[in-house]
């Protein structure tokens, strides 16, 4: 026996089946699309959620999205520029940011475009280290007039903006914003490490925003500037590319509401099924805005909803791992589905309940999975 278990795992490499207990086997999903293609070096990288076997996604498997490519930002020359309606404009090097009080936050998030089509692989959960946005803003002193904070990414591209009969073409930049109040009340951090390692280029090195409880688009990578202004920001990635159009019953009739993509809408996903002896274990995760959960339930075929158990490792803004022990599974194909509910009573919707949504982002419907029991 020359190889230790850890050595063996390392030798098997990236796509090894996650650690299984003695006698435990994976029950395959039969609904994985043939073109499902996780990993890779491109700007869009899917995570294979069947690999989840702990709270945090390994750095080299973390999903990613980049609209304008992945810029190399020179960490030595780097300065974060803080400007606008503030008392003390400032430029900070990475060392100066690292010397500020640091916090760690477990953050689970998905791209708002995540769906069944990508087997929900535009999602991951990381343990990020950084310094609090609210404390930096407190230090620079936001003026009373300052209502909106803009976050600038270093990545640039060209964008055409329609204005009435005119098309305006701009050298554009990845920019997002939130209100000063959201920035001051929330738990956002300026992050420089993921799972204890400095961010790499793909992950937004040397500094990125992490807004726990929000969709991935809020987490501006390669962040080079913060700017405080009075007016709301309605730029491309804020008010146009990342918005949702949905019909809502308001004051008795259907009104079309168009909103920006901000806080995660509660969603649960079954990611793996295993068998040990006569018992099957159904595992999955919940993505949500950080409001405590009331329940996670699993249903087999047309049976009743049954309570799943939450993993004690979960934290406020991590994704929430859950498991459900499925007894008496019969041979053949079965449908499994989960749903999560928070303490405000907000429950994961069904596909039918999303029918008035006109656009594809924020698709948080229950996600039935098919498995083959032998
Ligand atoms: N600067 C910059 N930040 C960005 C993006 C981008 O294109 N440029 N993409 C956003 C989107 S749409 C998502 S879903 C997340 C993905 O974060 P990740 O790559 O760390 O998983 O990054 C966000 N931050
Ligand atoms: Mo995204």
mmCIF file of C-alpha atoms and ligand atoms in Angstrom:
data_model
loop_
_atom_site.group_PDB
_atom_site.id
_atom_site.type_symbol
_atom_site.label_atom_id
_atom_site.label_comp_id
_atom_site.label_asym_id
_atom_site.label_seq_id
_atom_site.Cartn_x
_atom_site.Cartn_y
_atom_site.Cartn_z
ATOM 1 C CA UNK A 1 0.000 0.000 0.000
ATOM 2 C CA UNK A 2 2.148 2.879 -1.225
ATOM 3 C CA UNK A 3 -0.676 5.441 -1.525
ATOM 4 C CA UNK A 4 -2.558 7.149 1.257
ATOM 5 C CA UNK A 5 -6.253 7.931 0.771
ATOM 6 C CA UNK A 6 -5.429 11.616 0.243
ATOM 7 C CA UNK A 7 -2.708 10.722 -2.240
ATOM 8 C CA UNK A 8 -5.101 8.461 -4.102
ATOM 9 C CA UNK A 9 -7.716 11.229 -4.322
ATOM 10 C CA UNK A 10 -5.133 13.682 -5.588
ATOM 11 C CA UNK A 11 -3.989 11.124 -8.172
ATOM 12 C CA UNK A 12 -7.543 10.509 -9.414
ATOM 13 C CA UNK A 13 -7.833 14.226 -9.967
ATOM 14 C CA UNK A 14 -10.449 16.853 -10.511
ATOM 15 C CA UNK A 15 -13.426 14.810 -11.689
ATOM 16 C CA UNK A 16 -13.129 12.071 -9.103
ATOM 17 C CA UNK A 17 -16.391 11.000 -7.551
ATOM 18 C CA UNK A 18 -16.679 12.744 -4.176
ATOM 19 C CA UNK A 19 -15.727 10.760 -1.113
ATOM 20 C CA UNK A 20 -18.217 7.995 -0.418
ATOM 21 C CA UNK A 21 -18.590 5.992 2.765
ATOM 22 C CA UNK A 22 -17.746 2.289 2.767
ATOM 23 C CA UNK A 23 -20.428 0.477 0.771
ATOM 24 C CA UNK A 24 -22.046 3.696 -0.461
ATOM 25 C CA UNK A 25 -22.704 4.020 -4.195
ATOM 26 C CA UNK A 26 -23.962 6.847 -6.387
ATOM 27 C CA UNK A 27 -27.442 6.505 -7.886
ATOM 28 C CA UNK A 28 -27.206 8.159 -11.292
ATOM 29 C CA UNK A 29 -29.439 10.987 -12.502
ATOM 30 C CA UNK A 30 -31.043 10.177 -15.847
ATOM 31 C CA UNK A 31 -31.801 13.817 -16.703
ATOM 32 C CA UNK A 32 -28.298 15.211 -17.345
ATOM 33 C CA UNK A 33 -28.397 16.844 -20.816
ATOM 34 C CA UNK A 34 -25.922 15.207 -23.234
ATOM 35 C CA UNK A 35 -24.233 18.565 -23.897
ATOM 36 C CA UNK A 36 -23.612 19.332 -20.186
ATOM 37 C CA UNK A 37 -19.985 20.415 -20.095
ATOM 38 C CA UNK A 38 -18.656 21.604 -16.714
ATOM 39 C CA UNK A 39 -15.151 22.956 -16.073
ATOM 40 C CA UNK A 40 -12.916 24.380 -18.770
ATOM 41 C CA UNK A 41 -10.854 27.532 -19.148
ATOM 42 C CA UNK A 42 -13.390 29.809 -20.874
ATOM 43 C CA UNK A 43 -15.042 32.877 -19.335
ATOM 44 C CA UNK A 44 -18.166 30.851 -18.488
ATOM 45 C CA UNK A 45 -17.385 27.866 -16.312
ATOM 46 C CA UNK A 46 -20.026 25.510 -14.962
ATOM 47 C CA UNK A 47 -19.614 23.631 -11.718
ATOM 48 C CA UNK A 48 -20.752 20.009 -11.642
ATOM 49 C CA UNK A 49 -23.030 20.132 -8.582
ATOM 50 C CA UNK A 50 -22.970 16.326 -8.352
ATOM 51 C CA UNK A 51 -19.469 16.815 -6.897
ATOM 52 C CA UNK A 52 -20.659 18.726 -3.814
ATOM 53 C CA UNK A 53 -19.381 16.971 -0.712
ATOM 54 C CA UNK A 54 -18.696 19.855 1.658
ATOM 55 C CA UNK A 55 -19.831 23.398 2.318
ATOM 56 C CA UNK A 56 -17.216 25.131 0.166
ATOM 57 C CA UNK A 57 -16.608 24.614 -3.532
ATOM 58 C CA UNK A 58 -12.928 23.928 -4.300
ATOM 59 C CA UNK A 59 -11.214 26.959 -5.879
ATOM 60 C CA UNK A 60 -10.405 25.133 -9.117
ATOM 61 C CA UNK A 61 -14.042 24.066 -9.600
ATOM 62 C CA UNK A 62 -15.803 27.315 -8.595
ATOM 63 C CA UNK A 63 -18.211 28.463 -11.325
ATOM 64 C CA UNK A 64 -17.508 31.752 -13.072
ATOM 65 C CA UNK A 65 -18.897 34.286 -15.515
ATOM 66 C CA UNK A 66 -17.036 37.149 -17.199
ATOM 67 C CA UNK A 67 -18.749 39.450 -19.703
ATOM 68 C CA UNK A 68 -15.653 41.201 -21.068
ATOM 69 C CA UNK A 69 -12.976 38.565 -20.567
ATOM 70 C CA UNK A 70 -10.704 38.202 -17.575
ATOM 71 C CA UNK A 71 -8.304 41.139 -17.175
ATOM 72 C CA UNK A 72 -4.901 40.695 -15.529
ATOM 73 C CA UNK A 73 -4.686 43.465 -12.959
ATOM 74 C CA UNK A 74 -1.150 44.212 -11.721
ATOM 75 C CA UNK A 75 -1.436 43.857 -7.938
ATOM 76 C CA UNK A 76 1.693 45.959 -7.334
ATOM 77 C CA UNK A 77 0.414 48.960 -9.273
ATOM 78 C CA UNK A 78 -3.140 48.420 -8.045
ATOM 79 C CA UNK A 79 -5.077 51.211 -6.323
ATOM 80 C CA UNK A 80 -8.717 51.192 -5.230
ATOM 81 C CA UNK A 81 -9.972 54.717 -5.890
ATOM 82 C CA UNK A 82 -12.774 55.945 -3.630
ATOM 83 C CA UNK A 83 -14.415 59.076 -5.048
ATOM 84 C CA UNK A 84 -17.602 61.131 -5.242
ATOM 85 C CA UNK A 85 -19.798 62.542 -2.480
ATOM 86 C CA UNK A 86 -17.473 61.656 0.379
ATOM 87 C CA UNK A 87 -15.531 63.758 2.882
ATOM 88 C CA UNK A 88 -12.128 62.105 2.361
ATOM 89 C CA UNK A 89 -11.363 60.746 -1.128
ATOM 90 C CA UNK A 90 -8.729 58.039 -0.891
ATOM 91 C CA UNK A 91 -6.602 55.587 -2.900
ATOM 92 C CA UNK A 92 -5.706 52.288 -1.302
ATOM 93 C CA UNK A 93 -3.089 49.713 -2.289
ATOM 94 C CA UNK A 94 -3.769 46.021 -1.766
ATOM 95 C CA UNK A 95 -1.488 46.021 1.279
ATOM 96 C CA UNK A 96 -3.454 48.902 2.770
ATOM 97 C CA UNK A 97 -6.712 47.018 2.161
ATOM 98 C CA UNK A 98 -5.251 43.850 3.684
ATOM 99 C CA UNK A 99 -4.152 45.766 6.760
ATOM 100 C CA UNK A 100 -7.739 46.864 7.495
ATOM 101 C CA UNK A 101 -9.777 44.711 9.934
ATOM 102 C CA UNK A 102 -10.602 41.467 8.117
ATOM 103 C CA UNK A 103 -13.646 39.221 8.240
ATOM 104 C CA UNK A 104 -14.530 35.897 6.679
ATOM 105 C CA UNK A 105 -17.916 35.242 5.175
ATOM 106 C CA UNK A 106 -19.238 32.027 3.687
ATOM 107 C CA UNK A 107 -21.224 33.086 0.623
ATOM 108 C CA UNK A 108 -23.273 30.780 -1.596
ATOM 109 C CA UNK A 109 -24.535 32.364 -4.787
ATOM 110 C CA UNK A 110 -25.677 31.706 -8.297
ATOM 111 C CA UNK A 111 -25.718 33.614 -11.541
ATOM 112 C CA UNK A 112 -29.261 34.885 -12.110
ATOM 113 C CA UNK A 113 -29.162 32.970 -15.418
ATOM 114 C CA UNK A 114 -28.668 29.653 -13.623
ATOM 115 C CA UNK A 115 -31.237 27.015 -14.563
ATOM 116 C CA UNK A 116 -31.916 23.388 -15.412
ATOM 117 C CA UNK A 117 -30.231 23.918 -18.782
ATOM 118 C CA UNK A 118 -26.821 24.131 -17.068
ATOM 119 C CA UNK A 119 -27.824 21.548 -14.419
ATOM 120 C CA UNK A 120 -27.800 24.527 -11.995
ATOM 121 C CA UNK A 121 -24.002 24.638 -12.420
ATOM 122 C CA UNK A 122 -23.752 28.452 -12.346
ATOM 123 C CA UNK A 123 -23.596 28.279 -8.564
ATOM 124 C CA UNK A 124 -20.978 27.688 -5.883
ATOM 125 C CA UNK A 125 -20.236 28.498 -2.262
ATOM 126 C CA UNK A 126 -16.963 29.988 -1.020
ATOM 127 C CA UNK A 127 -15.373 31.161 2.195
ATOM 128 C CA UNK A 128 -14.243 34.707 1.349
ATOM 129 C CA UNK A 129 -11.846 36.889 3.340
ATOM 130 C CA UNK A 130 -11.923 40.656 3.053
ATOM 131 C CA UNK A 131 -12.723 43.918 4.758
ATOM 132 C CA UNK A 132 -16.180 45.332 5.354
ATOM 133 C CA UNK A 133 -17.590 47.745 2.773
ATOM 134 C CA UNK A 134 -19.646 49.549 5.446
ATOM 135 C CA UNK A 135 -16.574 50.318 7.535
ATOM 136 C CA UNK A 136 -14.647 51.687 4.537
ATOM 137 C CA UNK A 137 -17.589 53.943 3.656
ATOM 138 C CA UNK A 138 -17.805 55.061 7.297
ATOM 139 C CA UNK A 139 -14.092 55.928 7.235
ATOM 140 C CA UNK A 140 -14.328 58.061 4.074
ATOM 141 C CA UNK A 141 -17.526 59.760 5.335
ATOM 142 C CA UNK A 142 -20.456 59.634 2.889
ATOM 143 C CA UNK A 143 -22.081 63.068 2.508
ATOM 144 C CA UNK A 144 -25.788 63.363 3.279
ATOM 145 C CA UNK A 145 -26.510 63.845 -0.424
ATOM 146 C CA UNK A 146 -24.779 60.564 -1.307
ATOM 147 C CA UNK A 147 -27.443 57.930 -2.028
ATOM 148 C CA UNK A 148 -25.865 55.444 -4.431
ATOM 149 C CA UNK A 149 -22.528 53.582 -4.463
ATOM 150 C CA UNK A 150 -21.077 52.487 -7.807
ATOM 151 C CA UNK A 151 -18.549 49.672 -8.105
ATOM 152 C CA UNK A 152 -16.220 49.724 -11.119
ATOM 153 C CA UNK A 153 -14.635 46.603 -12.592
ATOM 154 C CA UNK A 154 -11.403 46.872 -14.600
ATOM 155 C CA UNK A 155 -12.905 44.878 -17.478
ATOM 156 C CA UNK A 156 -14.050 46.870 -20.481
ATOM 157 C CA UNK A 157 -15.955 46.335 -23.683
ATOM 158 C CA UNK A 158 -18.143 48.115 -26.172
ATOM 159 C CA UNK A 159 -21.846 48.540 -25.533
ATOM 160 C CA UNK A 160 -24.655 50.030 -27.556
ATOM 161 C CA UNK A 161 -27.344 51.816 -25.600
ATOM 162 C CA UNK A 162 -30.656 52.546 -27.256
ATOM 163 C CA UNK A 163 -31.970 56.015 -26.561
ATOM 164 C CA UNK A 164 -35.241 56.638 -28.405
ATOM 165 C CA UNK A 165 -34.425 56.691 -32.127
ATOM 166 C CA UNK A 166 -30.715 56.956 -31.429
ATOM 167 C CA UNK A 167 -28.170 54.223 -30.723
ATOM 168 C CA UNK A 168 -25.307 55.396 -28.518
ATOM 169 C CA UNK A 169 -22.164 53.260 -28.686
ATOM 170 C CA UNK A 170 -19.836 53.541 -25.706
ATOM 171 C CA UNK A 171 -16.550 52.171 -24.443
ATOM 172 C CA UNK A 172 -18.222 50.498 -21.525
ATOM 173 C CA UNK A 173 -17.042 48.994 -18.291
ATOM 174 C CA UNK A 174 -18.550 46.466 -15.898
ATOM 175 C CA UNK A 175 -20.293 48.682 -13.340
ATOM 176 C CA UNK A 176 -22.835 47.804 -10.669
ATOM 177 C CA UNK A 177 -24.391 49.775 -7.845
ATOM 178 C CA UNK A 178 -26.491 49.626 -4.715
ATOM 179 C CA UNK A 179 -27.960 52.247 -2.429
ATOM 180 C CA UNK A 180 -25.758 53.724 0.316
ATOM 181 C CA UNK A 181 -28.284 52.301 2.767
ATOM 182 C CA UNK A 182 -27.891 48.771 1.381
ATOM 183 C CA UNK A 183 -24.129 49.178 1.543
ATOM 184 C CA UNK A 184 -24.186 50.441 5.139
ATOM 185 C CA UNK A 185 -26.781 47.954 6.457
ATOM 186 C CA UNK A 186 -25.542 44.893 4.579
ATOM 187 C CA UNK A 187 -22.669 42.500 5.054
ATOM 188 C CA UNK A 188 -20.774 43.156 1.819
ATOM 189 C CA UNK A 189 -16.999 42.803 1.853
ATOM 190 C CA UNK A 190 -14.123 43.804 -0.385
ATOM 191 C CA UNK A 191 -12.636 40.327 -0.749
ATOM 192 C CA UNK A 192 -9.066 39.274 -1.552
ATOM 193 C CA UNK A 193 -9.117 35.565 -0.626
ATOM 194 C CA UNK A 194 -11.265 32.575 -1.516
ATOM 195 C CA UNK A 195 -11.032 29.530 0.758
ATOM 196 C CA UNK A 196 -7.792 30.858 2.250
ATOM 197 C CA UNK A 197 -6.034 31.421 -1.111
ATOM 198 C CA UNK A 198 -5.438 34.805 -2.761
ATOM 199 C CA UNK A 199 -7.992 35.358 -5.544
ATOM 200 C CA UNK A 200 -6.753 34.301 -8.965
ATOM 201 C CA UNK A 201 -7.428 36.184 -12.180
ATOM 202 C CA UNK A 202 -10.644 34.288 -12.908
ATOM 203 C CA UNK A 203 -11.950 35.048 -9.436
ATOM 204 C CA UNK A 204 -11.384 38.809 -9.741
ATOM 205 C CA UNK A 205 -7.836 39.369 -8.422
ATOM 206 C CA UNK A 206 -6.676 41.332 -6.632
ATOM 207 C CA UNK A 207 -9.950 42.637 -5.149
ATOM 208 C CA UNK A 208 -13.640 41.957 -5.661
ATOM 209 C CA UNK A 209 -16.916 42.740 -4.024
ATOM 210 C CA UNK A 210 -18.892 39.962 -2.315
ATOM 211 C CA UNK A 211 -22.471 40.868 -1.439
ATOM 212 C CA UNK A 212 -23.750 37.953 0.659
ATOM 213 C CA UNK A 213 -27.333 36.991 -0.128
ATOM 214 C CA UNK A 214 -27.369 38.628 -3.588
ATOM 215 C CA UNK A 215 -27.195 37.135 -7.062
ATOM 216 C CA UNK A 216 -23.691 36.682 -8.476
ATOM 217 C CA UNK A 217 -23.843 39.767 -10.692
ATOM 218 C CA UNK A 218 -23.491 41.973 -7.586
ATOM 219 C CA UNK A 219 -20.068 40.499 -6.857
ATOM 220 C CA UNK A 220 -17.990 42.883 -8.994
ATOM 221 C CA UNK A 221 -14.606 41.347 -9.846
ATOM 222 C CA UNK A 222 -11.337 43.219 -10.609
ATOM 223 C CA UNK A 223 -12.769 46.125 -8.615
ATOM 224 C CA UNK A 224 -10.799 49.334 -9.094
ATOM 225 C CA UNK A 225 -13.175 52.005 -7.873
ATOM 226 C CA UNK A 226 -16.008 52.977 -5.544
ATOM 227 C CA UNK A 227 -17.975 56.113 -6.344
ATOM 228 C CA UNK A 228 -20.738 57.761 -4.323
ATOM 229 C CA UNK A 229 -23.375 59.851 -6.098
ATOM 230 C CA UNK A 230 -26.839 61.239 -5.460
ATOM 231 C CA UNK A 231 -28.703 59.772 -8.432
ATOM 232 C CA UNK A 232 -29.635 56.189 -9.061
ATOM 233 C CA UNK A 233 -27.388 54.384 -11.500
ATOM 234 C CA UNK A 234 -29.208 52.786 -14.465
ATOM 235 C CA UNK A 235 -26.246 51.448 -16.474
ATOM 236 C CA UNK A 236 -26.167 48.426 -18.744
ATOM 237 C CA UNK A 237 -25.417 45.686 -16.183
ATOM 238 C CA UNK A 238 -27.599 47.334 -13.552
ATOM 239 C CA UNK A 239 -30.866 48.289 -15.149
ATOM 240 C CA UNK A 240 -30.955 46.626 -18.555
ATOM 241 C CA UNK A 241 -29.001 43.376 -18.929
ATOM 242 C CA UNK A 242 -29.801 42.150 -15.417
ATOM 243 C CA UNK A 243 -33.487 42.808 -14.895
ATOM 244 C CA UNK A 244 -36.638 40.768 -14.619
ATOM 245 C CA UNK A 245 -40.037 41.484 -16.097
ATOM 246 C CA UNK A 246 -42.844 39.753 -14.263
ATOM 247 C CA UNK A 247 -46.577 40.039 -13.974
ATOM 248 C CA UNK A 248 -47.817 40.553 -10.437
ATOM 249 C CA UNK A 249 -51.296 40.806 -9.047
ATOM 250 C CA UNK A 250 -51.277 44.286 -7.490
ATOM 251 C CA UNK A 251 -54.428 46.004 -6.189
ATOM 252 C CA UNK A 252 -56.595 43.487 -7.973
ATOM 253 C CA UNK A 253 -55.082 43.440 -11.432
ATOM 254 C CA UNK A 254 -52.045 42.192 -13.290
ATOM 255 C CA UNK A 255 -49.277 44.748 -13.436
ATOM 256 C CA UNK A 256 -45.935 44.252 -15.162
ATOM 257 C CA UNK A 257 -43.169 45.046 -12.763
ATOM 258 C CA UNK A 258 -39.588 45.426 -14.010
ATOM 259 C CA UNK A 259 -36.969 45.055 -11.313
ATOM 260 C CA UNK A 260 -33.201 44.848 -11.080
ATOM 261 C CA UNK A 261 -31.583 41.549 -10.148
ATOM 262 C CA UNK A 262 -30.596 41.950 -6.499
ATOM 263 C CA UNK A 263 -31.311 39.521 -3.619
ATOM 264 C CA UNK A 264 -31.335 35.776 -4.228
ATOM 265 C CA UNK A 265 -34.789 34.279 -4.594
ATOM 266 C CA UNK A 266 -35.138 31.144 -2.523
ATOM 267 C CA UNK A 267 -34.225 28.003 -4.469
ATOM 268 C CA UNK A 268 -33.368 24.438 -3.504
ATOM 269 C CA UNK A 269 -31.720 21.856 -5.723
ATOM 270 C CA UNK A 270 -31.147 18.124 -5.337
ATOM 271 C CA UNK A 271 -27.538 17.504 -6.304
ATOM 272 C CA UNK A 272 -26.744 13.887 -5.458
ATOM 273 C CA UNK A 273 -28.400 10.599 -4.517
ATOM 274 C CA UNK A 274 -26.498 7.699 -2.986
ATOM 275 C CA UNK A 275 -27.375 4.250 -1.763
ATOM 276 C CA UNK A 276 -26.083 2.361 1.221
ATOM 277 C CA UNK A 277 -27.700 -1.006 1.807
ATOM 278 C CA UNK A 278 -31.461 -0.484 1.682
ATOM 279 C CA UNK A 279 -31.368 3.267 2.307
ATOM 280 C CA UNK A 280 -31.043 6.019 -0.240
ATOM 281 C CA UNK A 281 -29.773 9.431 0.736
ATOM 282 C CA UNK A 282 -30.920 12.495 -1.186
ATOM 283 C CA UNK A 283 -28.604 15.512 -0.862
ATOM 284 C CA UNK A 284 -28.852 19.067 -2.080
ATOM 285 C CA UNK A 285 -28.482 22.742 -1.289
ATOM 286 C CA UNK A 286 -30.549 25.897 -0.826
ATOM 287 C CA UNK A 287 -29.616 29.314 -2.202
ATOM 288 C CA UNK A 288 -31.330 32.260 -0.504
ATOM 289 C CA UNK A 289 -30.890 35.797 0.770
ATOM 290 C CA UNK A 290 -29.779 34.884 4.298
ATOM 291 C CA UNK A 291 -33.216 34.994 5.952
ATOM 292 C CA UNK A 292 -33.291 31.963 8.280
ATOM 293 C CA UNK A 293 -34.991 28.903 6.805
ATOM 294 C CA UNK A 294 -38.115 27.362 8.241
ATOM 295 C CA UNK A 295 -37.988 24.115 6.265
ATOM 296 C CA UNK A 296 -36.546 22.140 3.416
ATOM 297 C CA UNK A 297 -38.686 19.309 2.114
ATOM 298 C CA UNK A 298 -38.264 16.483 -0.374
ATOM 299 C CA UNK A 299 -40.948 14.673 -2.312
ATOM 300 C CA UNK A 300 -40.619 11.299 -4.046
ATOM 301 C CA UNK A 301 -42.897 10.788 -7.068
ATOM 302 C CA UNK A 302 -46.446 11.736 -6.000
ATOM 303 C CA UNK A 303 -45.802 11.122 -2.294
ATOM 304 C CA UNK A 304 -46.099 13.617 0.575
ATOM 305 C CA UNK A 305 -43.540 16.344 1.268
ATOM 306 C CA UNK A 306 -41.055 15.066 3.878
ATOM 307 C CA UNK A 307 -38.684 17.115 6.035
ATOM 308 C CA UNK A 308 -35.022 17.145 5.094
ATOM 309 C CA UNK A 309 -32.225 17.796 7.601
ATOM 310 C CA UNK A 310 -29.969 20.840 7.366
ATOM 311 C CA UNK A 311 -26.204 20.361 7.705
ATOM 312 C CA UNK A 312 -24.784 21.870 10.933
ATOM 313 C CA UNK A 313 -21.843 23.316 8.943
ATOM 314 C CA UNK A 314 -24.153 25.813 7.162
ATOM 315 C CA UNK A 315 -23.729 29.517 7.982
ATOM 316 C CA UNK A 316 -26.030 32.523 7.510
ATOM 317 C CA UNK A 317 -25.058 33.322 3.922
ATOM 318 C CA UNK A 318 -23.598 29.995 2.817
ATOM 319 C CA UNK A 319 -25.699 27.799 0.644
ATOM 320 C CA UNK A 320 -27.545 25.398 2.927
ATOM 321 C CA UNK A 321 -26.648 21.744 2.473
ATOM 322 C CA UNK A 322 -29.459 19.344 3.282
ATOM 323 C CA UNK A 323 -30.075 15.607 3.216
ATOM 324 C CA UNK A 324 -33.058 13.312 3.323
ATOM 325 C CA UNK A 325 -33.028 9.564 4.009
ATOM 326 C CA UNK A 326 -35.268 7.846 1.513
ATOM 327 C CA UNK A 327 -36.383 4.440 2.740
ATOM 328 C CA UNK A 328 -38.083 1.729 0.701
ATOM 329 C CA UNK A 329 -37.059 2.939 -2.752
ATOM 330 C CA UNK A 330 -38.303 0.498 -5.384
ATOM 331 C CA UNK A 331 -36.335 -0.442 -8.516
ATOM 332 C CA UNK A 332 -37.046 1.740 -11.531
ATOM 333 C CA UNK A 333 -37.040 5.407 -12.394
ATOM 334 C CA UNK A 334 -38.251 7.970 -9.839
ATOM 335 C CA UNK A 335 -38.813 11.709 -9.685
ATOM 336 C CA UNK A 336 -37.372 13.628 -6.733
ATOM 337 C CA UNK A 337 -38.011 17.278 -5.995
ATOM 338 C CA UNK A 338 -37.240 19.644 -3.118
ATOM 339 C CA UNK A 339 -38.594 22.965 -1.880
ATOM 340 C CA UNK A 340 -37.359 25.446 0.719
ATOM 341 C CA UNK A 341 -39.300 27.943 2.842
ATOM 342 C CA UNK A 342 -37.895 30.768 4.976
ATOM 343 C CA UNK A 343 -39.224 32.119 8.286
ATOM 344 C CA UNK A 344 -41.129 34.864 6.465
ATOM 345 C CA UNK A 345 -43.098 32.099 4.746
ATOM 346 C CA UNK A 346 -41.487 32.724 1.350
ATOM 347 C CA UNK A 347 -41.561 29.348 -0.398
ATOM 348 C CA UNK A 348 -39.751 28.225 -3.503
ATOM 349 C CA UNK A 349 -42.228 28.567 -6.345
ATOM 350 C CA UNK A 350 -43.354 25.933 -8.819
ATOM 351 C CA UNK A 351 -42.792 26.220 -12.556
ATOM 352 C CA UNK A 352 -46.502 27.159 -12.975
ATOM 353 C CA UNK A 353 -46.179 29.970 -10.437
ATOM 354 C CA UNK A 354 -43.420 31.517 -12.542
ATOM 355 C CA UNK A 355 -45.619 31.592 -15.649
ATOM 356 C CA UNK A 356 -46.107 35.385 -15.531
ATOM 357 C CA UNK A 357 -42.343 35.955 -15.547
ATOM 358 C CA UNK A 358 -41.549 37.139 -19.071
ATOM 359 C CA UNK A 359 -37.757 36.961 -18.950
ATOM 360 C CA UNK A 360 -35.444 34.075 -18.099
ATOM 361 C CA UNK A 361 -33.328 35.412 -15.224
ATOM 362 C CA UNK A 362 -34.097 34.578 -11.561
ATOM 363 C CA UNK A 363 -35.552 31.200 -12.440
ATOM 364 C CA UNK A 364 -35.965 29.717 -8.954
ATOM 365 C CA UNK A 365 -38.659 27.135 -9.644
ATOM 366 C CA UNK A 366 -38.645 23.717 -8.024
ATOM 367 C CA UNK A 367 -36.350 21.440 -10.025
ATOM 368 C CA UNK A 368 -37.572 17.830 -10.362
ATOM 369 C CA UNK A 369 -34.759 15.314 -10.865
ATOM 370 C CA UNK A 370 -34.982 11.806 -12.328
ATOM 371 C CA UNK A 371 -32.981 8.918 -10.859
ATOM 372 C CA UNK A 372 -32.700 5.240 -11.715
ATOM 373 C CA UNK A 373 -32.840 2.839 -8.786
ATOM 374 C CA UNK A 374 -31.506 -0.601 -9.644
HETATM 375 N N1 LIG B 1 -15.969 42.898 -13.249
HETATM 376 C C1 LIG B 1 -16.883 41.929 -13.417
HETATM 377 N N2 LIG B 1 -17.468 41.378 -12.356
HETATM 378 C C2 LIG B 1 -18.392 40.416 -12.506
HETATM 379 C C3 LIG B 1 -18.778 39.960 -13.779
HETATM 380 C C4 LIG B 1 -18.141 40.539 -14.904
HETATM 381 O O1 LIG B 1 -18.408 40.199 -16.058
HETATM 382 N N3 LIG B 1 -17.191 41.518 -14.680
HETATM 383 N N4 LIG B 1 -19.747 38.988 -13.898
HETATM 384 C C5 LIG B 1 -20.701 38.934 -12.798
HETATM 385 C C6 LIG B 1 -21.615 37.809 -12.882
HETATM 386 S S1 LIG B 1 -22.854 37.957 -14.033
HETATM 387 C C7 LIG B 1 -21.555 36.743 -12.032
HETATM 388 S S2 LIG B 1 -22.733 35.558 -12.034
HETATM 389 C C8 LIG B 1 -20.453 36.641 -11.046
HETATM 390 C C9 LIG B 1 -19.762 35.290 -11.086
HETATM 391 O O2 LIG B 1 -18.836 35.287 -10.051
HETATM 392 P P1 LIG B 1 -17.669 34.202 -10.048
HETATM 393 O O3 LIG B 1 -17.028 34.275 -11.395
HETATM 394 O O4 LIG B 1 -16.776 34.506 -8.953
HETATM 395 O O5 LIG B 1 -18.343 32.902 -9.833
HETATM 396 O O6 LIG B 1 -19.477 37.641 -11.247
HETATM 397 C C10 LIG B 1 -20.002 38.906 -11.449
HETATM 398 N N5 LIG B 1 -18.943 39.880 -11.387
HETATM 399 MO MO1 LIG B 2 -24.452 36.342 -13.568
#
